[in-house]
Short mmCIF file of N, CA and C in Angstrom, two decimals:
data_model
loop_
_atom_site.label_atom_id
_atom_site.label_comp_id
_atom_site.label_asym_id
_atom_site.label_seq_id
_atom_site.Cartn_x
_atom_site.Cartn_y
_atom_site.Cartn_z
N MET W 363 10.08 -17.03 -18.34
CA MET W 363 9.52 -15.70 -18.07
C MET W 363 10.45 -14.62 -18.65
N ARG W 364 9.82 -13.54 -19.13
CA ARG W 364 10.62 -12.44 -19.66
C ARG W 364 10.99 -11.47 -18.52
N THR W 365 11.93 -10.55 -18.82
CA THR W 365 12.43 -9.62 -17.80
C THR W 365 11.29 -8.91 -17.06
N HIS W 366 10.30 -8.41 -17.82
CA HIS W 366 9.25 -7.65 -17.13
C HIS W 366 8.38 -8.53 -16.24
N ASP W 367 8.32 -9.85 -16.56
CA ASP W 367 7.58 -10.76 -15.67
C ASP W 367 8.28 -10.87 -14.32
N TRP W 368 9.61 -10.97 -14.36
CA TRP W 368 10.39 -11.05 -13.13
C TRP W 368 10.28 -9.76 -12.33
N ILE W 369 10.30 -8.62 -13.06
CA ILE W 369 10.18 -7.32 -12.39
C ILE W 369 8.80 -7.21 -11.71
N GLY W 370 7.76 -7.65 -12.42
CA GLY W 370 6.41 -7.64 -11.86
C GLY W 370 6.29 -8.53 -10.63
N LEU W 371 6.94 -9.70 -10.72
CA LEU W 371 6.90 -10.65 -9.60
C LEU W 371 7.59 -10.07 -8.37
N LEU W 372 8.76 -9.45 -8.59
CA LEU W 372 9.51 -8.83 -7.50
C LEU W 372 8.73 -7.64 -6.93
N ALA W 373 8.15 -6.83 -7.85
CA ALA W 373 7.36 -5.67 -7.43
C ALA W 373 6.18 -6.12 -6.55
N GLY W 374 5.46 -7.14 -6.99
CA GLY W 374 4.30 -7.65 -6.25
C GLY W 374 4.69 -8.23 -4.90
N THR W 375 5.86 -8.90 -4.88
CA THR W 375 6.35 -9.47 -3.61
C THR W 375 6.65 -8.34 -2.62
N LEU W 376 7.33 -7.28 -3.11
CA LEU W 376 7.69 -6.16 -2.24
C LEU W 376 6.46 -5.42 -1.72
N THR W 377 5.50 -5.08 -2.62
CA THR W 377 4.32 -4.31 -2.17
C THR W 377 3.41 -5.17 -1.27
N THR W 378 3.61 -6.49 -1.29
CA THR W 378 2.83 -7.36 -0.40
C THR W 378 3.52 -7.51 0.96
N ILE W 379 4.82 -7.88 0.95
CA ILE W 379 5.52 -8.11 2.22
C ILE W 379 5.76 -6.83 3.00
N ALA W 380 5.66 -5.66 2.31
CA ALA W 380 5.86 -4.36 2.97
C ALA W 380 4.99 -4.21 4.22
N PHE W 381 3.79 -4.81 4.20
CA PHE W 381 2.85 -4.63 5.31
C PHE W 381 3.22 -5.44 6.55
N ILE W 382 4.09 -6.44 6.38
CA ILE W 382 4.48 -7.30 7.52
C ILE W 382 5.18 -6.49 8.63
N PRO W 383 6.21 -5.64 8.31
CA PRO W 383 6.82 -4.86 9.41
C PRO W 383 5.83 -3.92 10.12
N GLN W 384 4.82 -3.42 9.37
CA GLN W 384 3.82 -2.55 10.02
C GLN W 384 2.96 -3.36 11.01
N VAL W 385 2.58 -4.58 10.62
CA VAL W 385 1.82 -5.46 11.52
C VAL W 385 2.65 -5.73 12.78
N ILE W 386 3.94 -6.09 12.59
CA ILE W 386 4.83 -6.41 13.72
C ILE W 386 4.99 -5.19 14.64
N LYS W 387 5.17 -4.01 14.03
CA LYS W 387 5.37 -2.78 14.82
C LYS W 387 4.16 -2.50 15.72
N ILE W 388 2.96 -2.60 15.16
CA ILE W 388 1.74 -2.33 15.96
C ILE W 388 1.59 -3.41 17.03
N TRP W 389 1.84 -4.66 16.64
CA TRP W 389 1.72 -5.79 17.55
C TRP W 389 2.62 -5.61 18.77
N ARG W 390 3.88 -5.19 18.52
CA ARG W 390 4.85 -5.04 19.61
C ARG W 390 4.57 -3.82 20.48
N SER W 391 4.27 -2.67 19.83
CA SER W 391 4.11 -1.41 20.58
C SER W 391 2.70 -1.28 21.17
N LYS W 392 1.77 -2.08 20.66
CA LYS W 392 0.35 -2.00 21.04
C LYS W 392 -0.19 -0.59 20.82
N LYS W 393 0.33 0.09 19.79
CA LYS W 393 -0.10 1.44 19.46
C LYS W 393 -0.26 1.58 17.94
N ALA W 394 -1.36 2.22 17.54
CA ALA W 394 -1.58 2.45 16.11
C ALA W 394 -2.23 3.81 15.89
N ASP W 395 -1.98 4.73 16.85
CA ASP W 395 -2.63 6.05 16.82
C ASP W 395 -2.36 6.82 15.52
N ASP W 396 -1.11 6.72 15.02
CA ASP W 396 -0.72 7.54 13.86
C ASP W 396 -1.11 6.90 12.52
N ILE W 397 -1.65 5.68 12.60
CA ILE W 397 -2.10 4.98 11.39
C ILE W 397 -3.46 5.56 10.99
N SER W 398 -3.61 5.91 9.71
CA SER W 398 -4.88 6.43 9.21
C SER W 398 -5.84 5.28 8.90
N ILE W 399 -6.98 5.26 9.62
CA ILE W 399 -7.97 4.22 9.37
C ILE W 399 -8.55 4.37 7.96
N SER W 400 -8.68 5.60 7.48
CA SER W 400 -9.18 5.84 6.11
C SER W 400 -8.24 5.23 5.08
N MET W 401 -6.93 5.41 5.32
CA MET W 401 -5.96 4.83 4.38
C MET W 401 -6.18 3.34 4.23
N PHE W 402 -6.28 2.63 5.37
CA PHE W 402 -6.36 1.18 5.30
C PHE W 402 -7.73 0.67 4.84
N LEU W 403 -8.80 1.46 5.10
CA LEU W 403 -10.13 1.09 4.58
C LEU W 403 -10.13 1.20 3.05
N ILE W 404 -9.64 2.33 2.54
CA ILE W 404 -9.63 2.54 1.08
C ILE W 404 -8.68 1.54 0.42
N PHE W 405 -7.51 1.32 1.06
CA PHE W 405 -6.52 0.40 0.50
C PHE W 405 -7.05 -1.03 0.44
N THR W 406 -7.75 -1.45 1.53
CA THR W 406 -8.33 -2.80 1.56
C THR W 406 -9.36 -2.97 0.44
N ALA W 407 -10.21 -1.95 0.25
CA ALA W 407 -11.21 -1.99 -0.84
C ALA W 407 -10.49 -2.10 -2.19
N GLY W 408 -9.40 -1.35 -2.34
CA GLY W 408 -8.62 -1.37 -3.58
C GLY W 408 -8.02 -2.74 -3.88
N VAL W 409 -7.36 -3.33 -2.88
CA VAL W 409 -6.74 -4.65 -3.12
C VAL W 409 -7.79 -5.74 -3.31
N ALA W 410 -8.97 -5.58 -2.67
CA ALA W 410 -10.08 -6.52 -2.89
C ALA W 410 -10.49 -6.48 -4.37
N LEU W 411 -10.55 -5.26 -4.93
CA LEU W 411 -10.90 -5.11 -6.35
C LEU W 411 -9.78 -5.64 -7.25
N TRP W 412 -8.50 -5.44 -6.84
CA TRP W 412 -7.39 -6.02 -7.62
C TRP W 412 -7.50 -7.53 -7.64
N MET W 413 -7.98 -8.12 -6.53
CA MET W 413 -8.16 -9.57 -6.44
C MET W 413 -9.23 -10.02 -7.43
N VAL W 414 -10.35 -9.27 -7.46
CA VAL W 414 -11.43 -9.55 -8.42
C VAL W 414 -10.89 -9.44 -9.85
N PHE W 415 -10.07 -8.39 -10.09
CA PHE W 415 -9.44 -8.18 -11.39
C PHE W 415 -8.56 -9.40 -11.76
N GLY W 416 -7.81 -9.89 -10.78
CA GLY W 416 -6.94 -11.06 -10.99
C GLY W 416 -7.75 -12.30 -11.34
N ILE W 417 -8.87 -12.49 -10.65
CA ILE W 417 -9.74 -13.65 -10.91
C ILE W 417 -10.34 -13.54 -12.32
N GLN W 418 -10.85 -12.33 -12.64
CA GLN W 418 -11.51 -12.12 -13.94
C GLN W 418 -10.56 -12.25 -15.12
N THR W 419 -9.29 -11.85 -14.91
CA THR W 419 -8.34 -11.93 -16.01
C THR W 419 -7.54 -13.24 -15.96
N GLY W 420 -7.90 -14.10 -15.00
CA GLY W 420 -7.23 -15.40 -14.89
C GLY W 420 -5.77 -15.31 -14.50
N SER W 421 -5.41 -14.25 -13.74
CA SER W 421 -4.02 -14.11 -13.32
C SER W 421 -3.85 -14.56 -11.87
N LEU W 422 -3.22 -15.74 -11.72
CA LEU W 422 -3.01 -16.29 -10.38
C LEU W 422 -2.08 -15.41 -9.54
N PRO W 423 -0.94 -14.88 -10.09
CA PRO W 423 -0.07 -14.04 -9.27
C PRO W 423 -0.79 -12.79 -8.74
N VAL W 424 -1.57 -12.11 -9.62
CA VAL W 424 -2.30 -10.91 -9.19
C VAL W 424 -3.32 -11.28 -8.11
N THR W 425 -4.04 -12.39 -8.31
CA THR W 425 -5.05 -12.83 -7.35
C THR W 425 -4.41 -13.14 -5.99
N LEU W 426 -3.35 -13.95 -6.03
CA LEU W 426 -2.68 -14.38 -4.79
C LEU W 426 -2.03 -13.22 -4.03
N ALA W 427 -1.25 -12.39 -4.76
CA ALA W 427 -0.54 -11.28 -4.11
C ALA W 427 -1.54 -10.35 -3.42
N ASN W 428 -2.65 -10.06 -4.10
CA ASN W 428 -3.62 -9.14 -3.52
C ASN W 428 -4.43 -9.78 -2.40
N ALA W 429 -4.61 -11.10 -2.46
CA ALA W 429 -5.28 -11.81 -1.36
C ALA W 429 -4.45 -11.68 -0.09
N VAL W 430 -3.13 -11.90 -0.22
CA VAL W 430 -2.24 -11.80 0.95
C VAL W 430 -2.20 -10.36 1.47
N THR W 431 -2.07 -9.39 0.54
CA THR W 431 -2.03 -7.98 0.94
C THR W 431 -3.33 -7.60 1.66
N MET W 432 -4.47 -8.11 1.16
CA MET W 432 -5.76 -7.78 1.78
C MET W 432 -5.81 -8.31 3.22
N VAL W 433 -5.33 -9.53 3.42
CA VAL W 433 -5.31 -10.11 4.77
C VAL W 433 -4.45 -9.24 5.70
N LEU W 434 -3.24 -8.84 5.22
CA LEU W 434 -2.35 -8.02 6.04
C LEU W 434 -2.97 -6.66 6.35
N ALA W 435 -3.62 -6.03 5.35
CA ALA W 435 -4.27 -4.73 5.56
C ALA W 435 -5.43 -4.87 6.55
N LEU W 436 -6.16 -5.99 6.47
CA LEU W 436 -7.26 -6.24 7.41
C LEU W 436 -6.74 -6.45 8.83
N VAL W 437 -5.59 -7.15 8.95
CA VAL W 437 -4.98 -7.35 10.27
C VAL W 437 -4.62 -5.99 10.88
N ILE W 438 -4.06 -5.09 10.06
CA ILE W 438 -3.69 -3.75 10.54
C ILE W 438 -4.95 -2.99 11.00
N LEU W 439 -6.05 -3.11 10.24
CA LEU W 439 -7.32 -2.47 10.63
C LEU W 439 -7.84 -3.02 11.95
N ILE W 440 -7.77 -4.35 12.11
CA ILE W 440 -8.24 -4.99 13.35
C ILE W 440 -7.38 -4.55 14.53
N LEU W 441 -6.03 -4.51 14.33
CA LEU W 441 -5.13 -4.08 15.40
C LEU W 441 -5.37 -2.61 15.74
N LYS W 442 -5.59 -1.79 14.70
CA LYS W 442 -5.89 -0.36 14.90
C LYS W 442 -7.14 -0.22 15.78
N TYR W 443 -8.17 -0.99 15.49
CA TYR W 443 -9.41 -0.95 16.27
C TYR W 443 -9.16 -1.47 17.69
N HIS W 444 -8.38 -2.55 17.78
CA HIS W 444 -8.12 -3.20 19.07
C HIS W 444 -7.33 -2.29 20.01
N TYR W 445 -6.36 -1.55 19.46
CA TYR W 445 -5.50 -0.71 20.30
C TYR W 445 -5.93 0.75 20.29
N ARG W 446 -7.19 1.03 19.89
CA ARG W 446 -7.68 2.42 19.88
C ARG W 446 -7.73 2.94 21.31
N LYS W 447 -7.71 4.27 21.44
CA LYS W 447 -7.77 4.85 22.80
C LYS W 447 -9.20 5.14 23.20
N MET L 570 -13.93 -0.13 -23.13
CA MET L 570 -13.27 -0.91 -22.07
C MET L 570 -14.20 -2.01 -21.57
N ARG L 571 -13.61 -3.17 -21.26
CA ARG L 571 -14.40 -4.27 -20.72
C ARG L 571 -14.52 -4.14 -19.19
N THR L 572 -15.42 -4.95 -18.61
CA THR L 572 -15.69 -4.86 -17.16
C THR L 572 -14.41 -4.92 -16.33
N HIS L 573 -13.52 -5.88 -16.65
CA HIS L 573 -12.32 -6.02 -15.82
C HIS L 573 -11.37 -4.82 -15.96
N ASP L 574 -11.44 -4.11 -17.10
CA ASP L 574 -10.63 -2.90 -17.24
C ASP L 574 -11.13 -1.82 -16.27
N TRP L 575 -12.46 -1.70 -16.17
CA TRP L 575 -13.05 -0.72 -15.24
C TRP L 575 -12.73 -1.09 -13.80
N ILE L 576 -12.79 -2.40 -13.49
CA ILE L 576 -12.47 -2.85 -12.13
C ILE L 576 -11.00 -2.54 -11.82
N GLY L 577 -10.11 -2.80 -12.77
CA GLY L 577 -8.69 -2.50 -12.60
C GLY L 577 -8.44 -1.01 -12.39
N LEU L 578 -9.17 -0.20 -13.16
CA LEU L 578 -9.02 1.26 -13.07
C LEU L 578 -9.47 1.75 -11.69
N LEU L 579 -10.62 1.24 -11.23
CA LEU L 579 -11.14 1.62 -9.91
C LEU L 579 -10.20 1.12 -8.81
N ALA L 580 -9.71 -0.13 -8.95
CA ALA L 580 -8.79 -0.72 -7.97
C ALA L 580 -7.52 0.14 -7.86
N GLY L 581 -6.95 0.50 -9.01
CA GLY L 581 -5.73 1.32 -9.04
C GLY L 581 -5.95 2.70 -8.45
N THR L 582 -7.13 3.27 -8.72
CA THR L 582 -7.45 4.59 -8.16
C THR L 582 -7.51 4.50 -6.63
N LEU L 583 -8.18 3.45 -6.11
CA LEU L 583 -8.33 3.29 -4.66
C LEU L 583 -6.98 3.05 -3.98
N THR L 584 -6.16 2.11 -4.51
CA THR L 584 -4.88 1.81 -3.85
C THR L 584 -3.90 2.99 -3.97
N THR L 585 -4.18 3.93 -4.89
CA THR L 585 -3.34 5.12 -5.00
C THR L 585 -3.81 6.23 -4.06
N ILE L 586 -5.12 6.56 -4.12
CA ILE L 586 -5.62 7.67 -3.29
C ILE L 586 -5.65 7.31 -1.80
N ALA L 587 -5.58 6.01 -1.47
CA ALA L 587 -5.60 5.55 -0.08
C ALA L 587 -4.54 6.27 0.77
N PHE L 588 -3.39 6.61 0.13
CA PHE L 588 -2.28 7.19 0.89
C PHE L 588 -2.50 8.67 1.23
N ILE L 589 -3.46 9.31 0.55
CA ILE L 589 -3.72 10.74 0.81
C ILE L 589 -4.17 10.99 2.26
N PRO L 590 -5.19 10.24 2.80
CA PRO L 590 -5.56 10.49 4.20
C PRO L 590 -4.42 10.25 5.19
N GLN L 591 -3.48 9.33 4.86
CA GLN L 591 -2.34 9.10 5.77
C GLN L 591 -1.40 10.30 5.76
N VAL L 592 -1.18 10.86 4.57
CA VAL L 592 -0.34 12.06 4.45
C VAL L 592 -0.98 13.20 5.27
N ILE L 593 -2.30 13.41 5.09
CA ILE L 593 -3.02 14.49 5.79
C ILE L 593 -2.96 14.28 7.31
N LYS L 594 -3.14 13.02 7.74
CA LYS L 594 -3.13 12.72 9.19
C LYS L 594 -1.78 13.09 9.82
N ILE L 595 -0.68 12.67 9.17
CA ILE L 595 0.65 12.97 9.72
C ILE L 595 0.90 14.49 9.68
N TRP L 596 0.51 15.11 8.58
CA TRP L 596 0.69 16.55 8.39
C TRP L 596 0.00 17.34 9.51
N ARG L 597 -1.24 16.94 9.82
CA ARG L 597 -2.02 17.65 10.85
C ARG L 597 -1.52 17.38 12.26
N SER L 598 -1.25 16.09 12.57
CA SER L 598 -0.89 15.72 13.95
C SER L 598 0.60 15.96 14.23
N LYS L 599 1.39 16.12 13.15
CA LYS L 599 2.85 16.23 13.26
C LYS L 599 3.44 15.04 14.01
N LYS L 600 2.79 13.86 13.86
CA LYS L 600 3.27 12.64 14.50
C LYS L 600 3.20 11.46 13.53
N ALA L 601 4.26 10.65 13.54
CA ALA L 601 4.26 9.47 12.67
C ALA L 601 4.95 8.30 13.36
N ASP L 602 4.94 8.34 14.72
CA ASP L 602 5.66 7.33 15.51
C ASP L 602 5.23 5.90 15.20
N ASP L 603 3.92 5.69 14.97
CA ASP L 603 3.41 4.33 14.81
C ASP L 603 3.52 3.82 13.37
N ILE L 604 4.00 4.71 12.48
CA ILE L 604 4.20 4.32 11.08
C ILE L 604 5.51 3.54 10.98
N SER L 605 5.49 2.39 10.32
CA SER L 605 6.70 1.59 10.15
C SER L 605 7.51 2.12 8.97
N ILE L 606 8.75 2.57 9.27
CA ILE L 606 9.61 3.07 8.21
C ILE L 606 9.96 1.94 7.24
N SER L 607 10.12 0.71 7.75
CA SER L 607 10.41 -0.45 6.89
C SER L 607 9.28 -0.67 5.90
N MET L 608 8.02 -0.56 6.38
CA MET L 608 6.88 -0.74 5.48
C MET L 608 6.97 0.21 4.30
N PHE L 609 7.21 1.50 4.59
CA PHE L 609 7.18 2.47 3.50
C PHE L 609 8.44 2.43 2.61
N LEU L 610 9.58 1.98 3.18
CA LEU L 610 10.77 1.79 2.34
C LEU L 610 10.55 0.64 1.36
N ILE L 611 10.05 -0.50 1.87
CA ILE L 611 9.83 -1.68 1.02
C ILE L 611 8.72 -1.37 0.00
N PHE L 612 7.65 -0.68 0.48
CA PHE L 612 6.53 -0.36 -0.40
C PHE L 612 6.96 0.59 -1.53
N THR L 613 7.79 1.59 -1.18
CA THR L 613 8.27 2.53 -2.21
C THR L 613 9.10 1.81 -3.26
N ALA L 614 9.97 0.89 -2.80
CA ALA L 614 10.78 0.10 -3.75
C ALA L 614 9.86 -0.72 -4.65
N GLY L 615 8.80 -1.30 -4.05
CA GLY L 615 7.84 -2.10 -4.81
C GLY L 615 7.11 -1.30 -5.88
N VAL L 616 6.57 -0.13 -5.52
CA VAL L 616 5.83 0.66 -6.51
C VAL L 616 6.77 1.24 -7.57
N ALA L 617 8.06 1.49 -7.18
CA ALA L 617 9.04 1.94 -8.19
C ALA L 617 9.22 0.84 -9.24
N LEU L 618 9.29 -0.43 -8.78
CA LEU L 618 9.41 -1.55 -9.72
C LEU L 618 8.13 -1.73 -10.54
N TRP L 619 6.96 -1.51 -9.93
CA TRP L 619 5.70 -1.57 -10.68
C TRP L 619 5.69 -0.51 -11.78
N MET L 620 6.30 0.64 -11.49
CA MET L 620 6.39 1.72 -12.48
C MET L 620 7.27 1.27 -13.64
N VAL L 621 8.42 0.65 -13.33
CA VAL L 621 9.31 0.10 -14.37
C VAL L 621 8.55 -0.95 -15.19
N PHE L 622 7.80 -1.80 -14.50
CA PHE L 622 6.98 -2.83 -15.16
C PHE L 622 5.98 -2.17 -16.11
N GLY L 623 5.35 -1.08 -15.67
CA GLY L 623 4.38 -0.34 -16.49
C GLY L 623 5.03 0.25 -17.74
N ILE L 624 6.25 0.80 -17.57
CA ILE L 624 6.98 1.38 -18.71
C ILE L 624 7.35 0.27 -19.71
N GLN L 625 7.90 -0.85 -19.15
CA GLN L 625 8.35 -1.95 -20.01
C GLN L 625 7.22 -2.63 -20.78
N THR L 626 6.02 -2.69 -20.16
CA THR L 626 4.90 -3.34 -20.82
C THR L 626 4.04 -2.32 -21.57
N GLY L 627 4.49 -1.05 -21.56
CA GLY L 627 3.77 0.00 -22.30
C GLY L 627 2.40 0.30 -21.74
N SER L 628 2.23 0.10 -20.41
CA SER L 628 0.93 0.38 -19.79
C SER L 628 0.96 1.74 -19.09
N LEU L 629 0.31 2.72 -19.71
CA LEU L 629 0.27 4.06 -19.13
C LEU L 629 -0.46 4.08 -17.78
N PRO L 630 -1.63 3.39 -17.62
CA PRO L 630 -2.31 3.43 -16.31
C PRO L 630 -1.44 2.88 -15.18
N VAL L 631 -0.76 1.74 -15.43
CA VAL L 631 0.11 1.13 -14.40
C VAL L 631 1.26 2.09 -14.07
N THR L 632 1.86 2.68 -15.11
CA THR L 632 2.98 3.60 -14.90
C THR L 632 2.54 4.82 -14.09
N LEU L 633 1.42 5.43 -14.51
CA LEU L 633 0.94 6.65 -13.85
C LEU L 633 0.50 6.41 -12.41
N ALA L 634 -0.34 5.37 -12.21
CA ALA L 634 -0.86 5.08 -10.86
C ALA L 634 0.28 4.84 -9.89
N ASN L 635 1.31 4.07 -10.34
CA ASN L 635 2.42 3.76 -9.44
C ASN L 635 3.35 4.96 -9.24
N ALA L 636 3.43 5.84 -10.24
CA ALA L 636 4.23 7.06 -10.07
C ALA L 636 3.61 7.93 -8.97
N VAL L 637 2.27 8.09 -9.01
CA VAL L 637 1.57 8.89 -7.99
C VAL L 637 1.71 8.24 -6.62
N THR L 638 1.51 6.89 -6.55
CA THR L 638 1.63 6.18 -5.27
C THR L 638 3.04 6.32 -4.72
N MET L 639 4.05 6.26 -5.60
CA MET L 639 5.43 6.38 -5.15
C MET L 639 5.68 7.76 -4.54
N VAL L 640 5.16 8.81 -5.16
CA VAL L 640 5.33 10.17 -4.63
C VAL L 640 4.67 10.26 -3.24
N LEU L 641 3.44 9.72 -3.10
CA LEU L 641 2.74 9.78 -1.81
C LEU L 641 3.49 8.98 -0.74
N ALA L 642 4.02 7.80 -1.09
CA ALA L 642 4.77 6.98 -0.13
C ALA L 642 6.06 7.70 0.27
N LEU L 643 6.69 8.39 -0.69
CA LEU L 643 7.90 9.15 -0.39
C LEU L 643 7.59 10.32 0.54
N VAL L 644 6.45 10.99 0.31
CA VAL L 644 6.04 12.11 1.18
C VAL L 644 5.86 11.59 2.62
N ILE L 645 5.24 10.39 2.77
CA ILE L 645 5.05 9.81 4.10
C ILE L 645 6.41 9.52 4.75
N LEU L 646 7.37 8.99 3.97
CA LEU L 646 8.72 8.72 4.49
C LEU L 646 9.40 10.02 4.94
N ILE L 647 9.26 11.08 4.12
CA ILE L 647 9.88 12.37 4.45
C ILE L 647 9.25 12.94 5.73
N LEU L 648 7.90 12.87 5.84
CA LEU L 648 7.20 13.37 7.03
C LEU L 648 7.60 12.54 8.26
N LYS L 649 7.72 11.22 8.07
CA LYS L 649 8.13 10.33 9.16
C LYS L 649 9.51 10.77 9.68
N TYR L 650 10.44 11.05 8.76
CA TYR L 650 11.77 11.50 9.13
C TYR L 650 11.72 12.87 9.80
N HIS L 651 10.90 13.76 9.22
CA HIS L 651 10.80 15.14 9.70
C HIS L 651 10.23 15.20 11.13
N TYR L 652 9.24 14.36 11.41
CA TYR L 652 8.58 14.39 12.73
C TYR L 652 9.10 13.31 13.68
N ARG L 653 10.31 12.77 13.38
CA ARG L 653 10.88 11.75 14.27
C ARG L 653 11.19 12.40 15.62
N LYS L 654 11.28 11.54 16.64
CA LYS L 654 11.56 12.10 17.98
C LYS L 654 13.05 12.14 18.23
#
């Protein structure tokens, strides 16, 4: 792999795992009031399309990274709904 | 442009503009307690690397979309710090 491949791999790993601390925070505090539901709805639609893009261009890393990110964003949406006031 | 280019463009637009409603929500409520600072620190590092990836591979859309996302994620971090308790 060339340098930019490694940078892309690291970038994709970071933008994917970033959502894990947010899931843990909501899970522990049982609060998600300050989370924007619009943000996560639009973001989930976006990563779903990135996944389609990954499938169409035959890119396994793009497909996989966005599949994981989509699951994490969906978990945040479900928790947001679950802990609504 | 081919179909997957349009899908990529729409995907990038969605995952970028998604952060705007979160910025507006924090700005209006003056609260960001439920936002995970770790999420936005890791995410900002990730999109910064995606920007480097875009520059290195000569992709203007990847560079631009991630530059805008990085600014929005940084604004959320600054607001989170500003409205901390």
